[in-house]
mmCIF file of C-alpha atoms in Angstrom:
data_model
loop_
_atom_site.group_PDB
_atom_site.id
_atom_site.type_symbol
_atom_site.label_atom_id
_atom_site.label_comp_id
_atom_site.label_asym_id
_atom_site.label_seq_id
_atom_site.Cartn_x
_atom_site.Cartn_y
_atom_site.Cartn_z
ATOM 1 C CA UNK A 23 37.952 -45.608 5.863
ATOM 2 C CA UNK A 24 38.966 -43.448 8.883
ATOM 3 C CA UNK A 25 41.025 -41.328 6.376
ATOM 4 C CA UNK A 26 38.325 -40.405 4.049
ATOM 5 C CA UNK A 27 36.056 -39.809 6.775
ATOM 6 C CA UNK A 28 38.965 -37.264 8.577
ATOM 7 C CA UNK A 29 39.113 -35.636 4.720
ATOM 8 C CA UNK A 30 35.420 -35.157 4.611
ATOM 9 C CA UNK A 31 35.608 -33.061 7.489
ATOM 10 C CA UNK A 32 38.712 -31.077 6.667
ATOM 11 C CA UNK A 33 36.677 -30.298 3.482
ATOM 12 C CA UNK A 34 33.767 -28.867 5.150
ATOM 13 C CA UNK A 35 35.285 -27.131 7.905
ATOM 14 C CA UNK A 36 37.063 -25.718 5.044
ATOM 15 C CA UNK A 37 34.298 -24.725 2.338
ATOM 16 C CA UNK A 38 32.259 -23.474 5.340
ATOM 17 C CA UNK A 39 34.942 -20.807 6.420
ATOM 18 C CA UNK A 40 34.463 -19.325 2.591
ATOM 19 C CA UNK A 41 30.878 -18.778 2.745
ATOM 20 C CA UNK A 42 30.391 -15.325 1.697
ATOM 21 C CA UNK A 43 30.190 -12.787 3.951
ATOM 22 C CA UNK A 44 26.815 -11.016 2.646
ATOM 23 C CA UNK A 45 24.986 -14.735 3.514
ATOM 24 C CA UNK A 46 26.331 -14.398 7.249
ATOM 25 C CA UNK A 47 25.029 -10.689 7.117
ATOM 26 C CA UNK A 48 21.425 -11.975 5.361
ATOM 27 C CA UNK A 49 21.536 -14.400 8.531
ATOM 28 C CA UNK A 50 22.174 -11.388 11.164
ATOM 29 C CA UNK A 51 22.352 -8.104 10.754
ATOM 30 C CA UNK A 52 20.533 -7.515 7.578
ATOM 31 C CA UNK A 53 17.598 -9.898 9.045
ATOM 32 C CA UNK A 54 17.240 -7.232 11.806
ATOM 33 C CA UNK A 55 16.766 -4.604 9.439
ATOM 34 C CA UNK A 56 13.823 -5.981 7.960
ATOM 35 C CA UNK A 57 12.617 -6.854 11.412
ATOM 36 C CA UNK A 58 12.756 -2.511 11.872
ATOM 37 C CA UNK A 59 12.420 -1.178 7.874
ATOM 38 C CA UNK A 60 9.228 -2.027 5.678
ATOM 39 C CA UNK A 61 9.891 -3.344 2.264
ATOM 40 C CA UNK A 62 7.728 -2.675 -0.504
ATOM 41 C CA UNK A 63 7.549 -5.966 -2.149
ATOM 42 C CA UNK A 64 7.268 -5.671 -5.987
ATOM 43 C CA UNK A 65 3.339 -5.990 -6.562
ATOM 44 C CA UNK A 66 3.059 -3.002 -4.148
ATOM 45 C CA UNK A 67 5.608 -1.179 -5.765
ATOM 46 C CA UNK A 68 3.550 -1.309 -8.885
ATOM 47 C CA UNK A 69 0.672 -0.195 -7.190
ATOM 48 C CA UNK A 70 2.276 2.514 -6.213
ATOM 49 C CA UNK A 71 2.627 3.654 -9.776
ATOM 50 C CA UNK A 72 -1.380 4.050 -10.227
ATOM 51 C CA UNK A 73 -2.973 7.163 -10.543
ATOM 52 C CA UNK A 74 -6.871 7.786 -9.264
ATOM 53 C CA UNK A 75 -8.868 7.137 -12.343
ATOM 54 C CA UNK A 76 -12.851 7.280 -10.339
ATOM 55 C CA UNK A 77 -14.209 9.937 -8.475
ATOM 56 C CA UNK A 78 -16.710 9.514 -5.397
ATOM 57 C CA UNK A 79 -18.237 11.413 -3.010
ATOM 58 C CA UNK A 80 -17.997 10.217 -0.092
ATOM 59 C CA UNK A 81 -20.953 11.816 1.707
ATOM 60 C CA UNK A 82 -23.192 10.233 -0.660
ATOM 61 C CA UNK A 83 -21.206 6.462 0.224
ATOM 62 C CA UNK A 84 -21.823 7.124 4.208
ATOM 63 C CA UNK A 85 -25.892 7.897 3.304
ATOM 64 C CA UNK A 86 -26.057 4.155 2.649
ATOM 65 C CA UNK A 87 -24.106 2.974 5.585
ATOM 66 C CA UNK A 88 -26.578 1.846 8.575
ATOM 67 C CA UNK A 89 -26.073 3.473 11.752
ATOM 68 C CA UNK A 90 -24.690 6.240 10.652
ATOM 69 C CA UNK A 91 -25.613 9.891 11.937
ATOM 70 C CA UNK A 92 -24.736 12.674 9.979
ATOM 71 C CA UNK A 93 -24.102 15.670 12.851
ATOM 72 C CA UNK A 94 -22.488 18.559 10.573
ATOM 73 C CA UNK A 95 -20.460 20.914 12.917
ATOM 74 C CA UNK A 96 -21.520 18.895 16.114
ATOM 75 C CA UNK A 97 -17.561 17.480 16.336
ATOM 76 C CA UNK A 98 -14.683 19.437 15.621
ATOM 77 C CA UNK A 99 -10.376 18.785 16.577
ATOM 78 C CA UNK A 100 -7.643 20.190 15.056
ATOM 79 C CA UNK A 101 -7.477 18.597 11.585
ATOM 80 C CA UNK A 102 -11.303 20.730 11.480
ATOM 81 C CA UNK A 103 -11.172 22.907 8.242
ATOM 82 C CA UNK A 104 -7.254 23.476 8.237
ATOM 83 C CA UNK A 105 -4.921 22.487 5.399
ATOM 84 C CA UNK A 106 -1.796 23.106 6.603
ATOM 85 C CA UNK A 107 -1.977 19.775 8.428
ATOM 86 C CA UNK A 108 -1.782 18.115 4.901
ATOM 87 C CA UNK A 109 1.493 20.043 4.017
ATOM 88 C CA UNK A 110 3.452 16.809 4.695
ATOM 89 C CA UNK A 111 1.913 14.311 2.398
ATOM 90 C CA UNK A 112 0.993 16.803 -0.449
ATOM 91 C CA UNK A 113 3.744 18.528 -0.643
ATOM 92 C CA UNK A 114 1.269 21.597 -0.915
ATOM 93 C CA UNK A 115 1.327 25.480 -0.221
ATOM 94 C CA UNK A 116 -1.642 25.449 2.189
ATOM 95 C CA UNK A 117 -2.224 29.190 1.644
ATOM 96 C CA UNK A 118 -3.536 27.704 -1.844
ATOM 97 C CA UNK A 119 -5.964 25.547 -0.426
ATOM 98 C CA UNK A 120 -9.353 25.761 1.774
ATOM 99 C CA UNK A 121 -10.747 22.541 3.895
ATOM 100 C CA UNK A 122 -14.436 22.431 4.961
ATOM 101 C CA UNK A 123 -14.939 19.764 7.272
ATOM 102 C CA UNK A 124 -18.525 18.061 8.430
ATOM 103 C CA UNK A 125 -18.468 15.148 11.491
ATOM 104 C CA UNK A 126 -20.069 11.971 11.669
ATOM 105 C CA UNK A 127 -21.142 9.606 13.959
ATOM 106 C CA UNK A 128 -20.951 5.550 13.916
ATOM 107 C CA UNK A 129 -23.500 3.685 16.370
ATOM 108 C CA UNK A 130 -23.535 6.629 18.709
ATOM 109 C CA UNK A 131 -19.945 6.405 20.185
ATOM 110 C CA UNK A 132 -17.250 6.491 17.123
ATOM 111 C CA UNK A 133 -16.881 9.944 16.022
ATOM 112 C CA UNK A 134 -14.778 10.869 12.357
ATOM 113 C CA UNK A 135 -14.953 13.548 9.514
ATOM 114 C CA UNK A 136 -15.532 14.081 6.170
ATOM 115 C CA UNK A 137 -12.755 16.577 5.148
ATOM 116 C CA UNK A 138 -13.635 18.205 1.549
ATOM 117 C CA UNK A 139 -10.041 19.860 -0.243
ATOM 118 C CA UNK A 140 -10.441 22.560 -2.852
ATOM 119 C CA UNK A 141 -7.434 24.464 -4.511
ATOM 120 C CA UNK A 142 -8.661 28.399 -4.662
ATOM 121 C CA UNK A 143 -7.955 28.785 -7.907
ATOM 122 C CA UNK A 144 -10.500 26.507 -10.211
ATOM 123 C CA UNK A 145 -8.067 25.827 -12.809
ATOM 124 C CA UNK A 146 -5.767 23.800 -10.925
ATOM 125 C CA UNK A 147 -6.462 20.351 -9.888
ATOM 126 C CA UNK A 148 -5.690 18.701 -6.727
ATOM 127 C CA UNK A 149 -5.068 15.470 -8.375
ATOM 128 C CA UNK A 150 -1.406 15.289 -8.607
ATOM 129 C CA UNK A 151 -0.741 16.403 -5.141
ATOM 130 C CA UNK A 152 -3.083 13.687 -4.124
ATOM 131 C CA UNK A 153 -1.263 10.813 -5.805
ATOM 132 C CA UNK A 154 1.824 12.414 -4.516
ATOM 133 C CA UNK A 155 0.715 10.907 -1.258
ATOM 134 C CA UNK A 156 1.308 7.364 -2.428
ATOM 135 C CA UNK A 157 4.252 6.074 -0.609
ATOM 136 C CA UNK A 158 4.691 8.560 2.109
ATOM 137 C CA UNK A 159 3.895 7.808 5.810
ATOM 138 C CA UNK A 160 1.813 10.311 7.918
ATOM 139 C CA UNK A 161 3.509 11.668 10.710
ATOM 140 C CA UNK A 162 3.215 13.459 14.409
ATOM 141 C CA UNK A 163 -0.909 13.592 15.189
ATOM 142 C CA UNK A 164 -1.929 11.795 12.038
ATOM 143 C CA UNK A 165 -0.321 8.472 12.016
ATOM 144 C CA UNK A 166 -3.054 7.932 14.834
ATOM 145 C CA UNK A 167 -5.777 8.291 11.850
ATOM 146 C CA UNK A 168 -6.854 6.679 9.087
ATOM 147 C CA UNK A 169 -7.155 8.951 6.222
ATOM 148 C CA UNK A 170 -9.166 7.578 2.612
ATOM 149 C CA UNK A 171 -8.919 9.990 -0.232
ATOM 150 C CA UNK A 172 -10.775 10.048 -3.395
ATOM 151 C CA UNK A 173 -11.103 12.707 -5.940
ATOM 152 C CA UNK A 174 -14.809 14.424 -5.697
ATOM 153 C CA UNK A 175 -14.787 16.149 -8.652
ATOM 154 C CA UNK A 176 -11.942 17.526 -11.157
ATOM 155 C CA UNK A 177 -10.781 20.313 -8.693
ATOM 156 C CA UNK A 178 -11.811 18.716 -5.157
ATOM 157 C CA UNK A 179 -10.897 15.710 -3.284
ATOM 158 C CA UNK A 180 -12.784 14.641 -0.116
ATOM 159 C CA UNK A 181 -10.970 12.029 2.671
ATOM 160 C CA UNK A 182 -12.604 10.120 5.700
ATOM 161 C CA UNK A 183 -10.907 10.830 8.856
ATOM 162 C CA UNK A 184 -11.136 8.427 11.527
ATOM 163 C CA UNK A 185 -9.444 9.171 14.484
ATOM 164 C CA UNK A 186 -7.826 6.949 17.037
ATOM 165 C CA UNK A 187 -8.247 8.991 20.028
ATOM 166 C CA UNK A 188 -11.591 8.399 22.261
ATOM 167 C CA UNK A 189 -12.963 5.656 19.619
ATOM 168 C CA UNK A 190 -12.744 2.062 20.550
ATOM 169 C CA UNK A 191 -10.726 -0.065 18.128
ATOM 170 C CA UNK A 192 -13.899 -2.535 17.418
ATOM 171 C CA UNK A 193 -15.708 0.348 16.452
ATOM 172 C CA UNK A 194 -13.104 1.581 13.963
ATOM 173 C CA UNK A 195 -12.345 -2.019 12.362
ATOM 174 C CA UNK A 196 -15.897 -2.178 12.280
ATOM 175 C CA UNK A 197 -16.460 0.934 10.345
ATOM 176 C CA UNK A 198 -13.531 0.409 7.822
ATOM 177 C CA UNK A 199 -14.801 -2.847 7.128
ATOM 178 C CA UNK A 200 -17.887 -1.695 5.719
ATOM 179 C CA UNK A 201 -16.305 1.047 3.800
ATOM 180 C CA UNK A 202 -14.375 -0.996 2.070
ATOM 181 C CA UNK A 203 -17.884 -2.954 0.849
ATOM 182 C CA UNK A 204 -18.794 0.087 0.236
ATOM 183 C CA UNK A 205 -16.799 2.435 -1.336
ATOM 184 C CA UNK A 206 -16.903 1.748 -5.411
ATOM 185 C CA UNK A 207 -13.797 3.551 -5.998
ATOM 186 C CA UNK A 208 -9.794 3.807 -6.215
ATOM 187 C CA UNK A 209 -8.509 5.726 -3.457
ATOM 188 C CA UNK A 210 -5.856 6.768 -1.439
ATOM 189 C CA UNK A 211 -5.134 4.955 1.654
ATOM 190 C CA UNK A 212 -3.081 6.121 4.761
ATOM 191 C CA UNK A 213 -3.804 3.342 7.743
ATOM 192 C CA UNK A 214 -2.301 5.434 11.061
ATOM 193 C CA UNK A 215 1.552 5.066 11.117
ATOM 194 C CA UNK A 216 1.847 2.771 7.879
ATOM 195 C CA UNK A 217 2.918 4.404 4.378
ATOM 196 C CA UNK A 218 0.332 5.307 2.035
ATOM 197 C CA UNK A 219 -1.091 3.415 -0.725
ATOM 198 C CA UNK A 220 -3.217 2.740 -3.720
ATOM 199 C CA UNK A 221 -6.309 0.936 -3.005
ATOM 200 C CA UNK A 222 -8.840 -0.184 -6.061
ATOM 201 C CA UNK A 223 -12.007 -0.701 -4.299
ATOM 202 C CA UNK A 224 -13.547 -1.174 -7.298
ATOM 203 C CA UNK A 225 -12.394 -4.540 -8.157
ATOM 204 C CA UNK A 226 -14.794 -6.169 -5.060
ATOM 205 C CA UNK A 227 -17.820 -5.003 -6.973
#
């Protein structure tokens, strides 16, 4: 009896020195990797693969939205009518391109844009560029935004910009919540420092 039992353990001590080495690793090291790296998982790589199909304009969405002022120039910061801010996610030439940018305001005390994009010359579409975004993380003063972009028309997108700085985070959960009621459209998604993505709003209505 005290022989088998001694042979048992001589055969695990043994079997358990061949494990291979890539299970130790999933245990350690590559565990803290995934602890510091996002990893698409393979629905959201698929969604990655859409294209916008809707278009929407978002001024007429925000209209509907209680509490909401519209205050044209009022607000203004550096993302205000510029392009080349966009260079990173689009890929774009932003002498190509013109912004015109209007403000908003959200119970009196959370302030964010509507940011229209139109390529100067009418026979090129903005489209690709846009989709382009999918997958891509915004970087230096954006990833403290969140960005939604939708095509307006065949040549124009338009994006919500709502800013981190100066608005209270209630205000801005708040806000998104109801756009996301709201909105009856695919867009573009870029939430502050996390990659980009497809949304399909239109599958709530």
């Amino acid at each position: 009896m005290g022989k088998n039992i001694l042979l048992g353990i001589i055969i695990l001590f043994v079997c358990s020195c061949k494990i291979p080495k890539s299970n130790i690793e999933h245990g350690s090291t590559k565990e803290k990797k995934s602890q510091d790296t996002i990893v698409l998982s393979d629905k959201e790589k698929g969604v990655i693969k859409n294209v916008l199909v809707k278009k929407t304009n978002f001024k007429v969405v925000l209209n509907t939205v209680q509490d909401i002022k519209h205050t044209k120039e009022t607000h203004k910061d550096w993302m205000s009518n510029r392009a080349r801010t966009l260079d990173s996610l689009f890929l774009l030439d932003n002498r190509t391109f013109l912004v015109k940018t209007t403000s908003y305001e959200y119970k009196g005390k959370l302030k964010f844009y509507v940011h229209t994009l139109k390529h100067k010359a009418d026979s090129i579409s903005i489209k690709p560029f846009l989709e382009n975004a999918q997958g891509k993380t915004t970087r230096g003063y954006t990833q403290n935004r969140v960005l939604m972009f939708a095509m307006k028309n065949d040549k124009e997108a338009n994006f919500i910009d709502i800013p981190e700085k100066l608005n209270p985070i209630e205000l801005r959960e708040e806000l998104l919540g109801i756009l996301y009621e709201k909105i009856n459209s695919d867009v573009i998604l870029c939430y502050r420092a996390k990659k980009c993505v497809y949304k399909d709003f239109r599958e709530k209505k």
